[in-house]
GROMACS .gro file of C-alpha atoms in nm:
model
  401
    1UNK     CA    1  -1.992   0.083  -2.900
    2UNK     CA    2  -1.659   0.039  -3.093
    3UNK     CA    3  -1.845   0.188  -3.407
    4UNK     CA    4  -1.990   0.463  -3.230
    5UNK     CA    5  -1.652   0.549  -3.101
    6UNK     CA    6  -1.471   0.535  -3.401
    7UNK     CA    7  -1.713   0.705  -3.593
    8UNK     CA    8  -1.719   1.015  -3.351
    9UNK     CA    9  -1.348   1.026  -3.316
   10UNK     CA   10  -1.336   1.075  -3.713
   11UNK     CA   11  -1.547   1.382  -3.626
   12UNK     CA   12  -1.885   1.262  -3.720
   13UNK     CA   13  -2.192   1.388  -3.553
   14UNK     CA   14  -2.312   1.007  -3.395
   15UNK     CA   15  -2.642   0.857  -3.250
   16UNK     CA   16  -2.613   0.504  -3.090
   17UNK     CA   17  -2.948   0.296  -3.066
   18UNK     CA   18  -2.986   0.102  -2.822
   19UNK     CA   19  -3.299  -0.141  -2.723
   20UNK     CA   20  -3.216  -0.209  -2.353
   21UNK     CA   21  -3.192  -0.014  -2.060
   22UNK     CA   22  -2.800  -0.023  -2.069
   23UNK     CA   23  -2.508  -0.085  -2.353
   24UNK     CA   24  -2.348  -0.390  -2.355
   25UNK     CA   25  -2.529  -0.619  -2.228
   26UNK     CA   26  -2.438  -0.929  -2.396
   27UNK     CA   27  -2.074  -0.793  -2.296
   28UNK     CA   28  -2.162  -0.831  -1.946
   29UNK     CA   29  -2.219  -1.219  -1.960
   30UNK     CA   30  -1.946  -1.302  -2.160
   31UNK     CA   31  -1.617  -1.502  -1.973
   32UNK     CA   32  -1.851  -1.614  -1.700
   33UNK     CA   33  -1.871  -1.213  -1.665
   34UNK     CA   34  -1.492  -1.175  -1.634
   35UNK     CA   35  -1.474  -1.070  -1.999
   36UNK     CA   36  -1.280  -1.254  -2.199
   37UNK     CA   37  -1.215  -0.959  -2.398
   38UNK     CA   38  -0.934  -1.076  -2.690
   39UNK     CA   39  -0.707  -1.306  -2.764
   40UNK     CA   40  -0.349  -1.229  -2.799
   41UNK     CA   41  -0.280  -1.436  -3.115
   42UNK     CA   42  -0.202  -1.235  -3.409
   43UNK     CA   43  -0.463  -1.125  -3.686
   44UNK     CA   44  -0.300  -1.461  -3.907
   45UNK     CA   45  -0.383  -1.730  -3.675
   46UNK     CA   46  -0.724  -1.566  -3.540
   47UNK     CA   47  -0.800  -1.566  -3.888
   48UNK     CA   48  -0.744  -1.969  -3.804
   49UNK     CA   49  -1.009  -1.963  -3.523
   50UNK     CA   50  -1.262  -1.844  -3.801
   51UNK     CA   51  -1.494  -2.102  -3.846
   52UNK     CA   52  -1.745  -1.944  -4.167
   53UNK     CA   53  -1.604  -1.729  -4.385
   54UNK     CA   54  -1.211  -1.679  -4.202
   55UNK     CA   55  -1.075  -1.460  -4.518
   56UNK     CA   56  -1.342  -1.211  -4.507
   57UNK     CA   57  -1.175  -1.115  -4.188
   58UNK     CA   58  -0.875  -1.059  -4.282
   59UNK     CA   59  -0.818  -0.700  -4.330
   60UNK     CA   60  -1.072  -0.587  -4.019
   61UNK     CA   61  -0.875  -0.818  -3.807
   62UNK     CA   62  -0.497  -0.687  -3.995
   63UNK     CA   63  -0.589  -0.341  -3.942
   64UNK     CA   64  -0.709  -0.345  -3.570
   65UNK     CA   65  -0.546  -0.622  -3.402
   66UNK     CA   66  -0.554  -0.762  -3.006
   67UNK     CA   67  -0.280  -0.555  -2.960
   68UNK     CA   68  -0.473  -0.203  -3.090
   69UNK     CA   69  -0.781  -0.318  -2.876
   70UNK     CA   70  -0.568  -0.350  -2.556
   71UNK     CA   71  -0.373  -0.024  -2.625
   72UNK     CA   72  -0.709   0.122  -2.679
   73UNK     CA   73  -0.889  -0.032  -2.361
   74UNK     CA   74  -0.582   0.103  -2.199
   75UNK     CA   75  -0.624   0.455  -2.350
   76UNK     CA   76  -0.988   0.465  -2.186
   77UNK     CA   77  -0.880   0.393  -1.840
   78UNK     CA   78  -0.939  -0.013  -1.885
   79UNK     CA   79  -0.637  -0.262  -1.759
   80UNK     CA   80  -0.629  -0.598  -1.926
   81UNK     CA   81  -0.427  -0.879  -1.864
   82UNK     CA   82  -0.321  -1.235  -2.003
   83UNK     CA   83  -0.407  -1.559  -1.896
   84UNK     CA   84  -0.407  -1.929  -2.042
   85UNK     CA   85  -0.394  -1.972  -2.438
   86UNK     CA   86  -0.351  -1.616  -2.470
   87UNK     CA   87  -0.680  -1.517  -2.349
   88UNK     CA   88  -0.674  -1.177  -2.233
   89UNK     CA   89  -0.911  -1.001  -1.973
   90UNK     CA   90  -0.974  -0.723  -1.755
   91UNK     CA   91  -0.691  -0.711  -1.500
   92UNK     CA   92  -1.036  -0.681  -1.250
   93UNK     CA   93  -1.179  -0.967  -1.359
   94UNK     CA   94  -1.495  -0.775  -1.408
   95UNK     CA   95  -1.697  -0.714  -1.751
   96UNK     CA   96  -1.912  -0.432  -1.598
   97UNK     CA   97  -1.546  -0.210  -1.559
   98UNK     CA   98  -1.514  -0.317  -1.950
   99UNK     CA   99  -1.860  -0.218  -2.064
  100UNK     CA  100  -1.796   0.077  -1.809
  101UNK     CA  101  -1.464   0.204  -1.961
  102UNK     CA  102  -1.665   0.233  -2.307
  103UNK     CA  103  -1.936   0.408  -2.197
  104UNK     CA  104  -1.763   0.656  -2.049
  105UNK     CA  105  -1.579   0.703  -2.355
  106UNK     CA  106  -1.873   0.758  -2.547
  107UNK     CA  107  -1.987   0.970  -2.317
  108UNK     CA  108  -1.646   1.191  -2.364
  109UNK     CA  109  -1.671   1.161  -2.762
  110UNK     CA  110  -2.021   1.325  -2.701
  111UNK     CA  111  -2.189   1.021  -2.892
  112UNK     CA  112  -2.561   1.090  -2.788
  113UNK     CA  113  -2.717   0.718  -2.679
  114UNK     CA  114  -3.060   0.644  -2.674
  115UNK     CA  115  -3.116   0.383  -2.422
  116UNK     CA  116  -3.480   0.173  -2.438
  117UNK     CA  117  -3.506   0.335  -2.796
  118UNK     CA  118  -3.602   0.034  -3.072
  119UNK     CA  119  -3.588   0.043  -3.405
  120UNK     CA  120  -3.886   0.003  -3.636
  121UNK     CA  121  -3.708   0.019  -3.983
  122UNK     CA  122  -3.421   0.118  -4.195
  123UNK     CA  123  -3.545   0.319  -4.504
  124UNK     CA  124  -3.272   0.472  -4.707
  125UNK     CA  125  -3.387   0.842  -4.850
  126UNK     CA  126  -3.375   0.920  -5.209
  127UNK     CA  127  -3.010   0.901  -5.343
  128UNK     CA  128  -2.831   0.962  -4.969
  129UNK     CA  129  -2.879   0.856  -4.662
  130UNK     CA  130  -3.144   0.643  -4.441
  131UNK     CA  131  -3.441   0.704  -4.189
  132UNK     CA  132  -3.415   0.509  -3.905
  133UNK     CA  133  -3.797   0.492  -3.833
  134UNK     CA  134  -3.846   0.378  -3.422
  135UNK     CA  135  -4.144   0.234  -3.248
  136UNK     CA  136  -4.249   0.551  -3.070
  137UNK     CA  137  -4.312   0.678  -3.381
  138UNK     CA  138  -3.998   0.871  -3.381
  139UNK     CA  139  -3.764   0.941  -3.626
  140UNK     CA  140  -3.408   1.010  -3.715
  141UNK     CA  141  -3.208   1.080  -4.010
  142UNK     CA  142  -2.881   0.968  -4.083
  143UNK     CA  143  -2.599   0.951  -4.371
  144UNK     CA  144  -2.455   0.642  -4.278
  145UNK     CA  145  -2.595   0.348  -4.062
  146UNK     CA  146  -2.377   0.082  -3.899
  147UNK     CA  147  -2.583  -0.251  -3.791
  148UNK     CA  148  -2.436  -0.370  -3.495
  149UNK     CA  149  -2.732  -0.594  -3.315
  150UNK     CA  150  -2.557  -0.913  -3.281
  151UNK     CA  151  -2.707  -1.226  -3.388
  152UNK     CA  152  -2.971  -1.482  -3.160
  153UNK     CA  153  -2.786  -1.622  -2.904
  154UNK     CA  154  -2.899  -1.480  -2.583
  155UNK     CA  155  -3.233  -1.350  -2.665
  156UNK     CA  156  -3.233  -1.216  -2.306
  157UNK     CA  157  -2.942  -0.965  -2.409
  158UNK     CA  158  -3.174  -0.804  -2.683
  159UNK     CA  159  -3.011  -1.067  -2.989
  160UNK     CA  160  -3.365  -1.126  -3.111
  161UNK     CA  161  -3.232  -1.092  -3.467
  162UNK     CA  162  -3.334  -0.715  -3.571
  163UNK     CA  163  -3.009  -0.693  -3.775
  164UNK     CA  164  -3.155  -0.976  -3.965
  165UNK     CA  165  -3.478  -0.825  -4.065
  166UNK     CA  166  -3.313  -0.480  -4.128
  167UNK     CA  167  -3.098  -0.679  -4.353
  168UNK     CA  168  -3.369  -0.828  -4.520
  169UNK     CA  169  -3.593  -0.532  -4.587
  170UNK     CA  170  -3.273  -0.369  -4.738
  171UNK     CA  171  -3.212  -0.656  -5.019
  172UNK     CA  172  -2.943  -0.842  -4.855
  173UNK     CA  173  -2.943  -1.221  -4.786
  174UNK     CA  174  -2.954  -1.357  -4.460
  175UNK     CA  175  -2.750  -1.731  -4.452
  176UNK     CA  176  -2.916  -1.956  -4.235
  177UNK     CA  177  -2.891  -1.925  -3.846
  178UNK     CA  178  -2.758  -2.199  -3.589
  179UNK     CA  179  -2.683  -2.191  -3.212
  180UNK     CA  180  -2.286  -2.194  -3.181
  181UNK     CA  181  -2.087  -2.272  -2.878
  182UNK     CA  182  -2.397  -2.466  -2.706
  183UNK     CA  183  -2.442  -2.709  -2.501
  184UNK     CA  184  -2.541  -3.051  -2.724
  185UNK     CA  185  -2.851  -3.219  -2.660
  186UNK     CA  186  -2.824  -3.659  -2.659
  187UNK     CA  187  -3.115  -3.894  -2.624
  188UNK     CA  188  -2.924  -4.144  -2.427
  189UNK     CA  189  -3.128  -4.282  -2.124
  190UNK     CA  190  -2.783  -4.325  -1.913
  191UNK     CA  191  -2.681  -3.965  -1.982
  192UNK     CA  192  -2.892  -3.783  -1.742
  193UNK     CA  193  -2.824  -3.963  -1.449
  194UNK     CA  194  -2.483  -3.855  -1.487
  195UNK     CA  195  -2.571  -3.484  -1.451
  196UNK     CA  196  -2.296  -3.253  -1.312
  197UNK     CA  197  -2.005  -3.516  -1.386
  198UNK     CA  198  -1.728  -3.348  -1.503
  199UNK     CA  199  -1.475  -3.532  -1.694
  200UNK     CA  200  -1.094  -3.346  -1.739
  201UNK     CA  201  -0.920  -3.491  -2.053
  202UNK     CA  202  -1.154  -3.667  -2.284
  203UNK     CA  203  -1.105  -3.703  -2.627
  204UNK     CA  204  -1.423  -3.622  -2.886
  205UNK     CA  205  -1.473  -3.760  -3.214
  206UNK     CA  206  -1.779  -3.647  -3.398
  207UNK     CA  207  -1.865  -3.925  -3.685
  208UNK     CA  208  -2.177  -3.885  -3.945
  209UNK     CA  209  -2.249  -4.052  -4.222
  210UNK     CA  210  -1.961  -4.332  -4.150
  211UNK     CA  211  -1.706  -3.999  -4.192
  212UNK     CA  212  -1.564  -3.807  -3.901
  213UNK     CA  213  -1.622  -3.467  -3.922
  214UNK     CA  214  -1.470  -3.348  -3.572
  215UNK     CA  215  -1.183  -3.458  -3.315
  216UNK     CA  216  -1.066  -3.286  -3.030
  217UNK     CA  217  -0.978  -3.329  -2.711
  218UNK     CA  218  -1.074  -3.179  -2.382
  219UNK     CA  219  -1.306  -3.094  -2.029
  220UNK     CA  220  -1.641  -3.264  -2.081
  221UNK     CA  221  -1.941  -3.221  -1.797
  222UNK     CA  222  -2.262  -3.404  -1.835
  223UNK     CA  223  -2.578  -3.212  -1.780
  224UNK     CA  224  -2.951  -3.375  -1.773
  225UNK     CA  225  -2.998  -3.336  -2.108
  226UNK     CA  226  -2.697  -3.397  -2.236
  227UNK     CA  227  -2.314  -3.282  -2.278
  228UNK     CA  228  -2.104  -2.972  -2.231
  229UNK     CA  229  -1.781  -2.869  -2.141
  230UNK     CA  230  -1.479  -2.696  -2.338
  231UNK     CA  231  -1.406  -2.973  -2.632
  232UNK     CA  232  -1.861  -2.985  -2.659
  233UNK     CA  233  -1.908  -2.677  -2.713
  234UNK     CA  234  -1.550  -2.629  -2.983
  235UNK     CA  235  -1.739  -2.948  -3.134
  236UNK     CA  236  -2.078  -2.714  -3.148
  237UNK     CA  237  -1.940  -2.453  -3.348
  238UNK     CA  238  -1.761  -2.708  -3.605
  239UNK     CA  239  -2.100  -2.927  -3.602
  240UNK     CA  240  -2.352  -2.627  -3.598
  241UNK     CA  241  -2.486  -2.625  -3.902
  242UNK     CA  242  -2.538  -3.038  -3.890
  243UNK     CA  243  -2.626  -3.125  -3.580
  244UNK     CA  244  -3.011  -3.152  -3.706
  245UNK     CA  245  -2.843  -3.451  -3.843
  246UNK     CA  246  -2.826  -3.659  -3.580
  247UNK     CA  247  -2.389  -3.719  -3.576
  248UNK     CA  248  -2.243  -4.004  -3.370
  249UNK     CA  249  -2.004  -3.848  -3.083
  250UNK     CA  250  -1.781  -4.098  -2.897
  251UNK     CA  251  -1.583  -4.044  -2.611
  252UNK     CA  252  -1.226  -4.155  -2.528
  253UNK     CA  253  -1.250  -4.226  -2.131
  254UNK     CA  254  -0.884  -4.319  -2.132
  255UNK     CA  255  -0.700  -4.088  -2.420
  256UNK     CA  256  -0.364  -4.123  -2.319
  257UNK     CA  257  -0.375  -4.515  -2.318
  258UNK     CA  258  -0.379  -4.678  -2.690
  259UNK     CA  259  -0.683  -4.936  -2.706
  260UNK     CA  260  -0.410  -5.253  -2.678
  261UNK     CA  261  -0.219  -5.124  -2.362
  262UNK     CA  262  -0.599  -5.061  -2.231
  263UNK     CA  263  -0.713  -5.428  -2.286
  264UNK     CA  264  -0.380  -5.512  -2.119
  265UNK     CA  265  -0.467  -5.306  -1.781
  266UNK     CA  266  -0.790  -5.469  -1.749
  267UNK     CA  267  -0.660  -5.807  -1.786
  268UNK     CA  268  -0.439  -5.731  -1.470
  269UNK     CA  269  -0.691  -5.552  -1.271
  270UNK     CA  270  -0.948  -5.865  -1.369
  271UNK     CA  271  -0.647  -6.094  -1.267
  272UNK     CA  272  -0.592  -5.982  -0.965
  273UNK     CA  273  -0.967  -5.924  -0.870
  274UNK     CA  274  -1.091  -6.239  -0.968
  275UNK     CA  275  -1.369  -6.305  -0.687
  276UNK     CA  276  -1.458  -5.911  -0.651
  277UNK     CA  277  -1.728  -5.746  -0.875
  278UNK     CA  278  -1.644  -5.513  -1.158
  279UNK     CA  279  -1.839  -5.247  -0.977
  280UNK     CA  280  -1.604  -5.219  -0.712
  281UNK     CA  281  -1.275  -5.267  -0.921
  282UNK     CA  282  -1.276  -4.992  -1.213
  283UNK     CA  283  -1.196  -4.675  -0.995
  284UNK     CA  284  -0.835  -4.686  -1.199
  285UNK     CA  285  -1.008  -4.670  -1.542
  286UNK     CA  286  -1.333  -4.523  -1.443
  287UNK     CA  287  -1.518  -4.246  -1.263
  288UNK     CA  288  -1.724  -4.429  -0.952
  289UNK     CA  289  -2.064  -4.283  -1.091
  290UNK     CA  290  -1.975  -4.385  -1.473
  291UNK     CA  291  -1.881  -4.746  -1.370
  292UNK     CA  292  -2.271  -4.898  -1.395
  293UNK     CA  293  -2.379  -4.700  -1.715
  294UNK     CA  294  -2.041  -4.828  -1.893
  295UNK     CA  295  -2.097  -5.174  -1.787
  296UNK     CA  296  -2.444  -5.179  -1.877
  297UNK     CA  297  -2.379  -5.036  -2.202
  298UNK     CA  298  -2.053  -5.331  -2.232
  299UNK     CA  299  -2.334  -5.586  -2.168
  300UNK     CA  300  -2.188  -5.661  -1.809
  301UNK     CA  301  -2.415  -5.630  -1.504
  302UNK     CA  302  -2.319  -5.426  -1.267
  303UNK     CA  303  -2.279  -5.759  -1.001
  304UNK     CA  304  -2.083  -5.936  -1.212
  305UNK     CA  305  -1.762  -6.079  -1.068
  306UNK     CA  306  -1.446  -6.028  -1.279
  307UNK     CA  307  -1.383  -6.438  -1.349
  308UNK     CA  308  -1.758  -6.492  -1.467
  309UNK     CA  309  -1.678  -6.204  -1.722
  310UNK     CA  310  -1.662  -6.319  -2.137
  311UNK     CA  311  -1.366  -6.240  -2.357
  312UNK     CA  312  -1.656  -6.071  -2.573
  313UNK     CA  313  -1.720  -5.866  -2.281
  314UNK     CA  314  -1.434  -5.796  -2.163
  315UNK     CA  315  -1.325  -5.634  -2.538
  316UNK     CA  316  -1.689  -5.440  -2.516
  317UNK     CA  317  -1.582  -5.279  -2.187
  318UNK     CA  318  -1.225  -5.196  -2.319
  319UNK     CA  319  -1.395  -5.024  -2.674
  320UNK     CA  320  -1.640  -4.854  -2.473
  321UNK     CA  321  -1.386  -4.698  -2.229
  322UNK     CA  322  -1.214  -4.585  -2.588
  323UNK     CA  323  -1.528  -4.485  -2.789
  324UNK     CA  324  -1.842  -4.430  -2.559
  325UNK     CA  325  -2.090  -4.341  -2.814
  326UNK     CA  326  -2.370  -4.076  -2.790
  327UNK     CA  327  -2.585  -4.012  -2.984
  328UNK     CA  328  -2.668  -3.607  -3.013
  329UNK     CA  329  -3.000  -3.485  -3.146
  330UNK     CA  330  -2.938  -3.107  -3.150
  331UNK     CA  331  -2.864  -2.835  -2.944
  332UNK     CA  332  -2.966  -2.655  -2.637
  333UNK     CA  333  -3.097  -2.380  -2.847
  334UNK     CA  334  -2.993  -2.026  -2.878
  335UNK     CA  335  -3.090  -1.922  -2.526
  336UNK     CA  336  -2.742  -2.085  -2.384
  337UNK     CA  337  -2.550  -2.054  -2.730
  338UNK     CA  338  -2.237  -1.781  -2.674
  339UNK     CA  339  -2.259  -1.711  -3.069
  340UNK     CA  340  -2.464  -1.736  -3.373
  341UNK     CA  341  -2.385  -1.948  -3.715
  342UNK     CA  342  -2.466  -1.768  -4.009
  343UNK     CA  343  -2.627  -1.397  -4.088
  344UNK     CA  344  -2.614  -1.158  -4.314
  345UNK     CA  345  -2.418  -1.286  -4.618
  346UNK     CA  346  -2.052  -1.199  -4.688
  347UNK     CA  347  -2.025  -1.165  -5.053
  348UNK     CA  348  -2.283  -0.900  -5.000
  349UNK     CA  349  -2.004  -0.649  -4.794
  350UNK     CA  350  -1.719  -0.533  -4.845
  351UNK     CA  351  -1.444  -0.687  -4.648
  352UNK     CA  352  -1.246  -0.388  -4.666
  353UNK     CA  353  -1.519  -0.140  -4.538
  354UNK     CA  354  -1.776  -0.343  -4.412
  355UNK     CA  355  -2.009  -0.147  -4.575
  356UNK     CA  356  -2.283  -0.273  -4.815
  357UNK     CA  357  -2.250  -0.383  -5.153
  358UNK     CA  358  -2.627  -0.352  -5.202
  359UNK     CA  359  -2.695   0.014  -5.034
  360UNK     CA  360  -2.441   0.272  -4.981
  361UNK     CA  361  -2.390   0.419  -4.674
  362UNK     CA  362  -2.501   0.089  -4.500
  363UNK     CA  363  -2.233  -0.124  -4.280
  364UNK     CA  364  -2.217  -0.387  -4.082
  365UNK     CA  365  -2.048  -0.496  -3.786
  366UNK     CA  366  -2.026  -0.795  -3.539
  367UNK     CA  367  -2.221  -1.093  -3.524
  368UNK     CA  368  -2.513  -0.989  -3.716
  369UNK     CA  369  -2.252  -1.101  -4.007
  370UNK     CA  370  -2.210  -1.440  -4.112
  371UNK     CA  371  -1.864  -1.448  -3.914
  372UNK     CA  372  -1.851  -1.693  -3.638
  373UNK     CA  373  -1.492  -1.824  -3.455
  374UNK     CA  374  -1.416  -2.079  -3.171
  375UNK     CA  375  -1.389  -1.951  -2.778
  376UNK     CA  376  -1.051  -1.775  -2.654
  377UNK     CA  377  -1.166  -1.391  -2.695
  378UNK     CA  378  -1.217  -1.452  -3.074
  379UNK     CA  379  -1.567  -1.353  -3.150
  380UNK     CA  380  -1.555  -1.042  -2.920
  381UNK     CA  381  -1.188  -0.899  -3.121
  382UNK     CA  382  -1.396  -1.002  -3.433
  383UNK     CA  383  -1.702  -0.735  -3.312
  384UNK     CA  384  -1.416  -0.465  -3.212
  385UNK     CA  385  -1.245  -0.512  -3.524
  386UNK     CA  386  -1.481  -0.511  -3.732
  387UNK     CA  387  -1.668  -0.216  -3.552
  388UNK     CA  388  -1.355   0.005  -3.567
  389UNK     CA  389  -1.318  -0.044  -3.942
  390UNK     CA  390  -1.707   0.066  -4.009
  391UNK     CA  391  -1.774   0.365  -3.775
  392UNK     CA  392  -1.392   0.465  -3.905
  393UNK     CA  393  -1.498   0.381  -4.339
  394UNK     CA  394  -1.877   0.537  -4.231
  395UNK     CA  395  -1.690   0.870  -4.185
  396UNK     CA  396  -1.428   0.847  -4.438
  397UNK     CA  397  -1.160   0.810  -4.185
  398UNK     CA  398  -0.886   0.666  -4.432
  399UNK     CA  399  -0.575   0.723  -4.244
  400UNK     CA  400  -0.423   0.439  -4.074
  401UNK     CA  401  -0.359   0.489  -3.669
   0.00000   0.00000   0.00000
C-alpha cells in the first residue's frame, strides 16, 4: 500500500495486486489488532532492532523515518499515539481505521486495486518492462514491478510465499526461511501441565553447544506445548535460524536474587518450617502450580517435609529456581510466527533503491526481503520504509520530501 502510494504520488499510472478480498490483511492482526504501527526510536537505533542484515536498512529507514510515517498517517486522516518503549499506535486502538486510512488514500491517488486478483508470473518483456501474467488468464503490462507479498508467517493472511517464487523465476536467491517471533515448542513432560501460567520477570538464557547464544529478560506464559511470552518470542527471532538444533533454555524463577542470597532464603524458610512440607512452604519463591514440577525436577517429592530434605537437595531446588532448564525442539511453525527469517537475498538489491540488481525495473519491498527485526513497531516501519523508497525510485521520484 505504501508503494502504491508513493508510486502514484510521483505521478505514475499504478495497479496494486492483491490476492484477498481486502488490503491489508496481515495489518489487521498485527498489535493484537491495535496496530502497533512504528516505533519512535530513530532510524540509528532501529537499525539496532535489525536482526539479519541491519545495514541494508539503513538508508530506507534514514530517508523515511517513524517520524515521516506518523506525519504521513496524520496527513491521511489517521491519529497515532505513543505508548511503552516508544511503541506507537493508532490513537483508536484499532488496525482496521489504519488499514482504512490507506485505502482511502489509494483510493484518492486513483491507484486502481484489484482485489481477489492472483498472480501467475512475473515475465519481464524484451529490454523494458514485465508481464504480470494472472490466474484468470489475464494479463497486465507494466514498466516497473514492486514485490510486496510479505513472507510465510500467517499463511491465513495470503503470506504463502509468492514473492519467493517470483523471486526465483527471476534469477534471484531466496536465503532460507524460518518462523520468527513464535511461540517455542519444548518436549518437557512437566511443561504442559503448566498451560496458561504466566510468569512476569523471568530471566532467559538460551545455551547450545556449551555456548550461550541468547539472554534476556522478561514475561514468560506456558502454553501446552511449550513457552511464549515477550522475552520467548525476542529469543525466537535471535534463535530462528537454530532452533532445529535443539538449544538448552533455562529460566531464572528468581532474577533479582543472586544464587547465594537465594540458598540463604531457603535455609530460613526450611528453618522455620521444619515439620511442614515443601509443598505448602514455597509460595515466597514459587508460583503455587510450579511448586510440584520444580520439586520433582530438584529430586524432592512433593510430601517431603522441610527437615527430611538433603543438603544435595536443597542446592538442586535453589539451581533450579535459578536455571530451570527446557529443552526446545523447534517452533510453533509459521502459522503463529509474526515475521519471517530470511527471503530474497540482500546483496542481490540495491539498498538505496530497493530495486533489483539482477532485472531492472524490479523492486522489492517488505518482508519478502531477507530483513527481519525484534517486536516494538519495527518490522511494520521496515515495510513502510522500505515501500516508500521503491514505489518513490520505481518512478524516478529523486527529490527528497
Amino acid at each position: 500500500m505504501m508503494a502504491a502510494a508513493t508510486a502514484a504520488k510521483y505521478g505514475a499510472q499504478v495497479v496494486l495486486i492483491e490476492k484477498n478480498e481486502r488490503l491489508g490483511a496481515k495489518m489487521l492482526i498485527t498489535g493484537g489488532g491495535r496496530c502497533n504501527i512504528t516505533n519512535t526510536a530513530d532510524y540509528r537505533a532501529m537499525v539496532d532492532k535489525v536482526l539479519r542484515n541491519p545495514r541494508f536498512l539503513y538508508g530506507a529507514l534514514r530517508g523515511f523515518d517513524s517520524q515521516h510515517l506518523r506525519n504521513f498517517l496524520a496527513h491521511v486522516g489517521l491519529d497515532t499515539k505513543v505508548e511503552e518503549a516508544g511503541r506507537v499506535f493508532p490513537v483508536s486502538n484499532s488496525a482496521v481505521d489504519a488499514m482504512e486510512a490507506l485505502a482511502a488514500h489509494l483510493r484518492q491517488l486513483k491507484v486502481n486495486i484489484r482485489l481477489n486478483c492472483n498472480v501467475k508470473d512475473i515475465v519481464p518483456r524484451g529490454t523494458s518492462g514485465f508481464a504480470i501474467n494472472l490466474s484468470n488468464d489475464g494479463k497486465i503490462t507494466a514498466d516497473a514491478v514492486v514485490i510486496a507479498t510479505g513472507g510465510l508467517s500467517v499463511p491465513r493472511t495470503g503470506c504463502t510465499g509468492d514473492g519467493h517464487r517470483f523471486a526465483k523465476a527471476l534469477g534471484h536467491k531466496v536465503t532460507k526461511l524460518h518462523p520468527a517471533i513464535v511461540p517455542l515448542v519444548a518436549e518437557d513432560g512437566w511443561i504442559s501441565g503448566l498451560m496458561g501460567l504466566g510468569l512476569p520477570d523471568v530471566g532467559l538464557r538460551a545455551v547450545l553447544d556449551g555456548k550461550e547464544i541468547y539472554r534476556g529478560r522478561g514475561d514468560v506464559m506456558f502454553t501446552h506445548f511449550g513457552l511464549s511470552g515477550p522475552v520467548v518470542l525476542e529469543a525466537s527471532s535471535y534463535l530462528a535460524d537454530k532452533l532445529h538444533l535443539g538449544p538448552q533454555f533455562y529460566l531464572d524463577l528468581a532474577p533479582n536474587l543472586p544464587e547465594n542470597d537465594l540458598n540463604l532464603q531457603i535455609l530460613h524458610i526450611f528453618g522455620q518450617n521444619l515439620n511442614k512440607n515443601l509443598s505448602n512452604i514455597l509460595g515466597s519463591l514459587l508460583p503455587e502450580r510450579m511448586i510440584p514440577a520444580v520439586l520433582e525436577i530438584s529430586g524432592i517429592g512433593t510430601d517431603a517435609k522441610a527437615r527430611d530434605t538433603t543438603k544435595t537437595q536443597r542446592k538442586n531446588l535453589c539451581r533450579n529456581i535459578k536455571a530451570l532448564g527446557v529443552k526446545i525442539t523447534g517452533s510453533a511453525g509459521f502459522g503463529t510466527a509474526m515475521v519471517t527469517c530470511g527471503g530474497v537475498a540482500a546483496a542481490e538489491i540495491e539498498p538505496s533503491t530497493m530495486e533489483s540488481k539482477l532485472v531492472p525495473g524490479l523492486y522489492f519491498a517488505g518482508e519478502v526481503l531477507d530483513v527481519d527485526a525484534l517486536t516494538g513497531g519495527y518490522n511494520l516501519q521496515i515495510a513502510f520504509s522500505t515501500g516508500h523508497l521503491a514505489g518513490r525510485m520505481a518512478t524516478g521520484g529523486w527529490d527528497d520530501d
